[in-house]
Amino acid sequence: QVQVVESGGGLVQTGGSLRLSCEASGSIFSIVTMGWYRQAPGKQRELVATITIGGSTNYADSVKGRFTIPGINAKNTVYLQMDSLKPEDTAVYYCHVLEKSRYNRLTNYWGQGTQVTVSS
C-alpha cells in the first residue's frame, strides 16, 4: 500500500505564491508519474501538472508559465511551485501517484487534498 500526503496549502492574495509538497511512502516498487490535480466547488477534478520519473512534464494551459513542477526527488517527494496566483486557482489540490508493481500492474493513489484559496 502507498500513502500520499500533501501539505502547503493556505490563503494568499492575488499575485502571491504558494508551494505545495507531496510525499509518497509505503510499499512503492516503481513510481511512473506524480502530479497535481485540483477541484473547485461545483466543478470536476482537473489536471494541473504532472511529471514522469524521467522528468517529462505536462501542464494545464491555465497554469503554464505560472506553475512549476520540479523533478521527483529521492524521497518520492514532488513539489508544485505556484506563482502569480489568481482567484480562479482557488480549489482543493490533490496529489496523484501512479505506481507500477513488480508485476507491471498500474495503480493510482491520491492524497487527501489541501485547500488553496486566492483572495481578490
CSV table of N, CA and C in Angstrom, one decimal:
chain,number,residue,atom,x,y,z
A,1,GLN,N,0.8,-1.2,0.0
A,1,GLN,CA,0.0,0.0,0.0
A,1,GLN,C,0.9,1.2,0.0
A,2,VAL,N,0.4,2.3,-0.7
A,2,VAL,CA,1.1,3.5,-0.8
A,2,VAL,C,0.4,4.6,-0.1
A,3,GLN,N,1.0,5.4,0.7
A,3,GLN,CA,0.4,6.6,1.3
A,3,GLN,C,0.9,7.8,0.6
A,4,VAL,N,0.0,8.8,0.4
A,4,VAL,CA,0.3,10.0,-0.2
A,4,VAL,C,-0.2,11.2,0.7
A,5,VAL,N,0.7,12.0,1.0
A,5,VAL,CA,0.4,13.1,2.0
A,5,VAL,C,0.9,14.4,1.4
A,6,GLU,N,-0.1,15.4,1.3
A,6,GLU,CA,0.2,16.7,0.8
A,6,GLU,C,0.3,17.7,1.9
A,7,SER,N,0.9,18.8,1.7
A,7,SER,CA,1.0,19.9,2.6
A,7,SER,C,1.3,21.2,1.8
A,8,GLY,N,1.1,22.3,2.5
A,8,GLY,CA,1.5,23.6,1.9
A,8,GLY,C,0.3,24.5,1.4
A,9,GLY,N,-0.9,24.1,1.5
A,9,GLY,CA,-2.0,24.9,1.1
A,9,GLY,C,-2.2,26.1,2.0
A,10,GLY,N,-3.1,27.0,1.6
A,10,GLY,CA,-3.4,28.1,2.5
A,10,GLY,C,-4.1,29.2,1.8
A,11,LEU,N,-4.1,30.4,2.4
A,11,LEU,CA,-4.7,31.6,1.9
A,11,LEU,C,-3.7,32.6,1.4
A,12,VAL,N,-3.8,33.1,0.2
A,12,VAL,CA,-2.9,34.0,-0.4
A,12,VAL,C,-3.6,35.0,-1.2
A,13,GLN,N,-3.0,36.2,-1.3
A,13,GLN,CA,-3.7,37.3,-2.1
A,13,GLN,C,-3.3,37.1,-3.6
A,14,THR,N,-4.1,37.6,-4.5
A,14,THR,CA,-3.9,37.6,-5.9
A,14,THR,C,-2.5,38.1,-6.2
A,15,GLY,N,-1.8,37.4,-7.0
A,15,GLY,CA,-0.4,37.7,-7.4
A,15,GLY,C,0.6,37.0,-6.5
A,16,GLY,N,0.2,36.4,-5.4
A,16,GLY,CA,1.1,35.8,-4.5
A,16,GLY,C,1.5,34.4,-4.9
A,17,SER,N,2.3,33.8,-4.0
A,17,SER,CA,2.9,32.5,-4.3
A,17,SER,C,2.6,31.5,-3.2
A,18,LEU,N,2.6,30.2,-3.6
A,18,LEU,CA,2.5,29.1,-2.6
A,18,LEU,C,3.3,28.0,-3.2
A,19,ARG,N,3.8,27.1,-2.3
A,19,ARG,CA,4.4,25.9,-2.7
A,19,ARG,C,3.8,24.7,-2.0
A,20,LEU,N,3.3,23.8,-2.8
A,20,LEU,CA,2.7,22.6,-2.3
A,20,LEU,C,3.8,21.5,-2.3
A,21,SER,N,3.7,20.6,-1.4
A,21,SER,CA,4.5,19.4,-1.4
A,21,SER,C,3.7,18.1,-1.2
A,22,CYS,N,4.3,17.0,-1.8
A,22,CYS,CA,3.6,15.8,-1.7
A,22,CYS,C,4.6,14.7,-1.6
A,23,GLU,N,4.4,13.8,-0.6
A,23,GLU,CA,5.3,12.7,-0.4
A,23,GLU,C,4.6,11.4,-0.5
A,24,ALA,N,5.1,10.5,-1.3
A,24,ALA,CA,4.6,9.1,-1.4
A,24,ALA,C,5.5,8.2,-0.5
A,25,SER,N,4.9,7.3,0.2
A,25,SER,CA,5.6,6.4,1.1
A,25,SER,C,4.9,5.1,1.1
A,26,GLY,N,5.6,4.1,1.7
A,26,GLY,CA,5.0,2.8,1.9
A,26,GLY,C,5.6,1.8,0.9
A,27,SER,N,4.8,0.8,0.5
A,27,SER,CA,5.3,-0.3,-0.4
A,27,SER,C,5.3,0.2,-1.8
A,28,ILE,N,6.4,1.0,-2.2
A,28,ILE,CA,6.5,1.5,-3.5
A,28,ILE,C,7.5,0.7,-4.3
A,29,PHE,N,7.1,0.1,-5.4
A,29,PHE,CA,8.0,-0.6,-6.3
A,29,PHE,C,8.6,0.3,-7.3
A,30,SER,N,7.8,1.0,-8.0
A,30,SER,CA,8.3,2.0,-9.0
A,30,SER,C,7.2,3.0,-9.3
A,31,ILE,N,7.7,4.3,-9.2
A,31,ILE,CA,6.8,5.4,-9.5
A,31,ILE,C,6.9,5.7,-11.0
A,32,VAL,N,5.7,5.8,-11.6
A,32,VAL,CA,5.7,6.2,-13.0
A,32,VAL,C,5.5,7.7,-13.2
A,33,THR,N,4.5,8.2,-12.5
A,33,THR,CA,4.3,9.7,-12.5
A,33,THR,C,3.8,10.1,-11.2
A,34,MET,N,4.1,11.4,-10.9
A,34,MET,CA,3.5,12.1,-9.7
A,34,MET,C,2.9,13.4,-10.3
A,35,GLY,N,1.9,13.9,-9.6
A,35,GLY,CA,1.4,15.2,-10.1
A,35,GLY,C,0.3,15.8,-9.3
A,36,TRP,N,-0.3,16.8,-9.8
A,36,TRP,CA,-1.3,17.6,-9.1
A,36,TRP,C,-2.6,17.8,-9.9
A,37,TYR,N,-3.7,17.6,-9.2
A,37,TYR,CA,-5.0,17.9,-9.8
A,37,TYR,C,-5.7,18.8,-8.8
A,38,ARG,N,-6.7,19.5,-9.3
A,38,ARG,CA,-7.5,20.3,-8.4
A,38,ARG,C,-9.0,20.2,-8.7
A,39,GLN,N,-9.8,20.6,-7.7
A,39,GLN,CA,-11.2,20.6,-7.8
A,39,GLN,C,-11.8,21.8,-7.1
A,40,ALA,N,-12.4,22.6,-7.9
A,40,ALA,CA,-13.1,23.8,-7.3
A,40,ALA,C,-14.6,23.4,-7.1
A,41,PRO,N,-15.2,24.2,-6.2
A,41,PRO,CA,-16.6,23.9,-5.9
A,41,PRO,C,-17.5,23.8,-7.1
A,42,GLY,N,-18.3,22.8,-7.2
A,42,GLY,CA,-19.2,22.6,-8.4
A,42,GLY,C,-18.5,22.3,-9.7
A,43,LYS,N,-17.2,22.0,-9.7
A,43,LYS,CA,-16.5,21.6,-10.9
A,43,LYS,C,-15.9,20.2,-10.8
A,44,GLN,N,-15.5,19.7,-11.9
A,44,GLN,CA,-14.9,18.4,-11.9
A,44,GLN,C,-13.4,18.6,-11.6
A,45,ARG,N,-12.8,17.5,-11.1
A,45,ARG,CA,-11.4,17.5,-10.9
A,45,ARG,C,-10.6,17.6,-12.2
A,46,GLU,N,-9.6,18.5,-12.2
A,46,GLU,CA,-8.9,18.7,-13.4
A,46,GLU,C,-7.4,18.6,-13.2
A,47,LEU,N,-6.7,18.2,-14.3
A,47,LEU,CA,-5.2,18.2,-14.2
A,47,LEU,C,-4.6,19.5,-14.0
A,48,VAL,N,-3.6,19.7,-13.2
A,48,VAL,CA,-2.8,20.9,-13.0
A,48,VAL,C,-1.5,20.7,-13.7
A,49,ALA,N,-0.7,19.7,-13.1
A,49,ALA,CA,0.6,19.4,-13.7
A,49,ALA,C,1.1,18.1,-13.2
A,50,THR,N,1.7,17.4,-14.1
A,50,THR,CA,2.3,16.1,-13.8
A,50,THR,C,3.7,16.0,-14.3
A,51,ILE,N,4.4,15.0,-13.7
A,51,ILE,CA,5.8,14.8,-14.1
A,51,ILE,C,6.1,13.3,-14.1
A,52,THR,N,6.8,12.8,-15.1
A,52,THR,CA,7.2,11.4,-15.1
A,52,THR,C,8.5,11.2,-14.3
A,53,ILE,N,8.8,10.0,-14.0
A,53,ILE,CA,10.0,9.7,-13.2
A,53,ILE,C,11.2,10.1,-14.1
A,54,GLY,N,11.0,10.2,-15.4
A,54,GLY,CA,12.1,10.6,-16.3
A,54,GLY,C,12.2,12.1,-16.4
A,55,GLY,N,11.3,12.9,-15.9
A,55,GLY,CA,11.3,14.3,-15.9
A,55,GLY,C,10.5,15.0,-16.9
A,56,SER,N,9.7,14.3,-17.7
A,56,SER,CA,8.8,14.9,-18.6
A,56,SER,C,7.6,15.5,-17.9
A,57,THR,N,7.2,16.7,-18.3
A,57,THR,CA,6.2,17.4,-17.6
A,57,THR,C,5.0,17.7,-18.5
A,58,ASN,N,3.8,17.9,-17.9
A,58,ASN,CA,2.6,18.2,-18.6
A,58,ASN,C,1.8,19.2,-17.7
A,59,TYR,N,1.5,20.4,-18.3
A,59,TYR,CA,0.8,21.4,-17.6
A,59,TYR,C,-0.5,21.7,-18.2
A,60,ALA,N,-1.5,22.1,-17.4
A,60,ALA,CA,-2.7,22.6,-17.9
A,60,ALA,C,-2.4,24.0,-18.5
A,61,ASP,N,-3.2,24.3,-19.6
A,61,ASP,CA,-2.9,25.6,-20.3
A,61,ASP,C,-3.1,26.8,-19.3
A,62,SER,N,-4.0,26.6,-18.4
A,62,SER,CA,-4.4,27.7,-17.5
A,62,SER,C,-3.3,28.0,-16.5
A,63,VAL,N,-2.3,27.1,-16.3
A,63,VAL,CA,-1.2,27.4,-15.3
A,63,VAL,C,0.1,27.5,-16.0
A,64,LYS,N,0.2,27.3,-17.3
A,64,LYS,CA,1.5,27.4,-17.9
A,64,LYS,C,2.2,28.7,-17.7
A,65,GLY,N,3.4,28.7,-17.4
A,65,GLY,CA,4.1,30.0,-17.2
A,65,GLY,C,4.0,30.5,-15.7
A,66,ARG,N,3.1,29.9,-15.0
A,66,ARG,CA,2.9,30.4,-13.6
A,66,ARG,C,3.2,29.3,-12.6
A,67,PHE,N,2.9,28.1,-12.9
A,67,PHE,CA,3.2,26.9,-12.0
A,67,PHE,C,4.4,26.1,-12.5
A,68,THR,N,5.1,25.6,-11.6
A,68,THR,CA,6.3,24.7,-11.9
A,68,THR,C,6.3,23.5,-11.1
A,69,ILE,N,6.5,22.3,-11.7
A,69,ILE,CA,6.6,21.1,-11.0
A,69,ILE,C,8.0,20.5,-11.3
A,70,PRO,N,8.9,20.7,-10.3
A,70,PRO,CA,10.3,20.1,-10.5
A,70,PRO,C,10.3,18.6,-10.4
A,71,GLY,N,11.4,18.0,-10.5
A,71,GLY,CA,11.5,16.6,-10.5
A,71,GLY,C,11.1,15.9,-9.3
A,72,ILE,N,10.9,14.6,-9.4
A,72,ILE,CA,10.6,13.7,-8.2
A,72,ILE,C,11.9,13.4,-7.6
A,73,ASN,N,12.0,13.7,-6.3
A,73,ASN,CA,13.3,13.5,-5.6
A,73,ASN,C,13.5,12.1,-5.1
A,74,ALA,N,14.6,11.9,-4.5
A,74,ALA,CA,14.9,10.5,-4.0
A,74,ALA,C,14.0,10.1,-2.9
A,75,LYS,N,13.3,11.0,-2.2
A,75,LYS,CA,12.4,10.7,-1.1
A,75,LYS,C,10.9,10.6,-1.7
A,76,ASN,N,10.8,10.4,-3.0
A,76,ASN,CA,9.5,10.3,-3.6
A,76,ASN,C,8.6,11.5,-3.2
A,77,THR,N,9.2,12.6,-3.3
A,77,THR,CA,8.5,13.9,-3.0
A,77,THR,C,8.5,14.8,-4.2
A,78,VAL,N,7.4,15.4,-4.4
A,78,VAL,CA,7.2,16.3,-5.6
A,78,VAL,C,6.6,17.6,-5.0
A,79,TYR,N,7.0,18.7,-5.7
A,79,TYR,CA,6.5,20.0,-5.3
A,79,TYR,C,5.7,20.6,-6.4
A,80,LEU,N,4.9,21.6,-6.0
A,80,LEU,CA,4.2,22.4,-7.0
A,80,LEU,C,4.4,23.9,-6.6
A,81,GLN,N,5.3,24.6,-7.4
A,81,GLN,CA,5.5,26.0,-7.1
A,81,GLN,C,4.5,26.8,-7.9
A,82,MET,N,3.7,27.5,-7.2
A,82,MET,CA,2.6,28.3,-7.8
A,82,MET,C,2.9,29.8,-7.6
A,83,ASP,N,3.1,30.5,-8.7
A,83,ASP,CA,3.3,31.9,-8.7
A,83,ASP,C,2.2,32.6,-9.4
A,84,SER,N,2.1,33.9,-9.2
A,84,SER,CA,1.1,34.8,-9.9
A,84,SER,C,-0.3,34.2,-9.7
A,85,LEU,N,-0.6,33.8,-8.5
A,85,LEU,CA,-1.9,33.2,-8.3
A,85,LEU,C,-3.0,34.1,-8.6
A,86,LYS,N,-4.1,33.5,-9.0
A,86,LYS,CA,-5.3,34.2,-9.4
A,86,LYS,C,-6.5,33.6,-8.6
A,87,PRO,N,-7.6,34.3,-8.4
A,87,PRO,CA,-8.7,33.8,-7.7
A,87,PRO,C,-9.3,32.5,-8.3
A,88,GLU,N,-9.1,32.4,-9.6
A,88,GLU,CA,-9.6,31.1,-10.3
A,88,GLU,C,-8.8,29.9,-10.0
A,89,ASP,N,-7.7,30.1,-9.3
A,89,ASP,CA,-6.8,29.0,-8.9
A,89,ASP,C,-7.3,28.4,-7.6
A,90,THR,N,-8.3,29.0,-7.0
A,90,THR,CA,-8.9,28.5,-5.7
A,90,THR,C,-9.5,27.2,-5.9
A,91,ALA,N,-9.1,26.2,-5.1
A,91,ALA,CA,-9.6,24.8,-5.2
A,91,ALA,C,-8.9,24.0,-4.2
A,92,VAL,N,-9.4,22.7,-4.1
A,92,VAL,CA,-8.7,21.7,-3.3
A,92,VAL,C,-7.7,21.0,-4.3
A,93,TYR,N,-6.4,21.0,-3.9
A,93,TYR,CA,-5.4,20.4,-4.7
A,93,TYR,C,-5.1,19.0,-4.2
A,94,TYR,N,-5.1,18.1,-5.1
A,94,TYR,CA,-4.8,16.7,-4.8
A,94,TYR,C,-3.6,16.2,-5.5
A,95,CYS,N,-2.8,15.5,-4.7
A,95,CYS,CA,-1.6,14.9,-5.3
A,95,CYS,C,-2.0,13.5,-5.8
A,96,HIS,N,-1.4,13.2,-6.9
A,96,HIS,CA,-1.7,11.9,-7.6
A,96,HIS,C,-0.4,11.1,-7.8
A,97,VAL,N,-0.4,9.8,-7.5
A,97,VAL,CA,0.8,9.0,-7.8
A,97,VAL,C,0.3,7.8,-8.6
A,98,LEU,N,1.1,7.6,-9.7
A,98,LEU,CA,0.8,6.4,-10.5
A,98,LEU,C,2.0,5.4,-10.2
A,99,GLU,N,1.7,4.3,-9.7
A,99,GLU,CA,2.8,3.3,-9.3
A,99,GLU,C,2.7,2.0,-10.0
A,100,LYS,N,3.8,1.5,-10.4
A,100,LYS,CA,3.9,0.2,-11.1
A,100,LYS,C,4.4,-0.8,-10.2
A,101,SER,N,3.7,-2.0,-10.1
A,101,SER,CA,4.2,-3.0,-9.2
A,101,SER,C,5.2,-3.9,-10.0
A,102,ARG,N,5.8,-4.8,-9.3
A,102,ARG,CA,6.8,-5.7,-9.9
A,102,ARG,C,6.1,-6.6,-10.9
A,103,TYR,N,4.8,-6.7,-10.9
A,103,TYR,CA,4.1,-7.4,-11.9
A,103,TYR,C,3.5,-6.5,-13.0
A,104,ASN,N,4.1,-5.3,-13.1
A,104,ASN,CA,3.7,-4.3,-14.1
A,104,ASN,C,2.2,-3.9,-14.0
A,105,ARG,N,1.7,-4.0,-12.8
A,105,ARG,CA,0.3,-3.5,-12.6
A,105,ARG,C,0.4,-2.1,-12.2
A,106,LEU,N,-0.5,-1.3,-12.8
A,106,LEU,CA,-0.5,0.2,-12.5
A,106,LEU,C,-1.6,0.5,-11.5
A,107,THR,N,-1.3,1.3,-10.5
A,107,THR,CA,-2.3,1.6,-9.5
A,107,THR,C,-2.2,3.1,-9.3
A,108,ASN,N,-3.4,3.8,-9.2
A,108,ASN,CA,-3.5,5.2,-8.9
A,108,ASN,C,-3.7,5.4,-7.4
A,109,TYR,N,-2.9,6.3,-6.8
A,109,TYR,CA,-3.1,6.7,-5.4
A,109,TYR,C,-3.3,8.2,-5.3
A,110,TRP,N,-4.2,8.6,-4.4
A,110,TRP,CA,-4.5,10.0,-4.2
A,110,TRP,C,-4.2,10.4,-2.8
A,111,GLY,N,-3.8,11.7,-2.6
A,111,GLY,CA,-3.7,12.3,-1.3
A,111,GLY,C,-5.1,12.8,-0.8
A,112,GLN,N,-5.1,13.3,0.4
A,112,GLN,CA,-6.4,13.7,1.0
A,112,GLN,C,-6.8,15.1,0.5
A,113,GLY,N,-5.9,15.8,-0.1
A,113,GLY,CA,-6.2,17.2,-0.6
A,113,GLY,C,-5.8,18.3,0.3
A,114,THR,N,-5.4,19.4,-0.3
A,114,THR,CA,-5.1,20.6,0.5
A,114,THR,C,-5.7,21.8,-0.1
A,115,GLN,N,-6.3,22.6,0.7
A,115,GLN,CA,-7.1,23.8,0.2
A,115,GLN,C,-6.1,24.9,-0.1
A,116,VAL,N,-6.4,25.5,-1.3
A,116,VAL,CA,-5.7,26.7,-1.8
A,116,VAL,C,-6.8,27.7,-2.0
A,117,THR,N,-6.7,28.9,-1.4
A,117,THR,CA,-7.6,30.0,-1.6
A,117,THR,C,-6.9,31.2,-1.9
A,118,VAL,N,-7.3,31.8,-3.0
A,118,VAL,CA,-6.6,33.0,-3.5
A,118,VAL,C,-7.7,34.2,-3.4
A,119,SER,N,-7.4,35.2,-2.6
A,119,SER,CA,-8.3,36.3,-2.4
A,119,SER,C,-8.1,37.4,-3.4
A,120,SER,N,-9.1,38.0,-3.8
A,120,SER,CA,-9.0,39.1,-4.8
A,120,SER,C,-8.8,40.5,-4.1
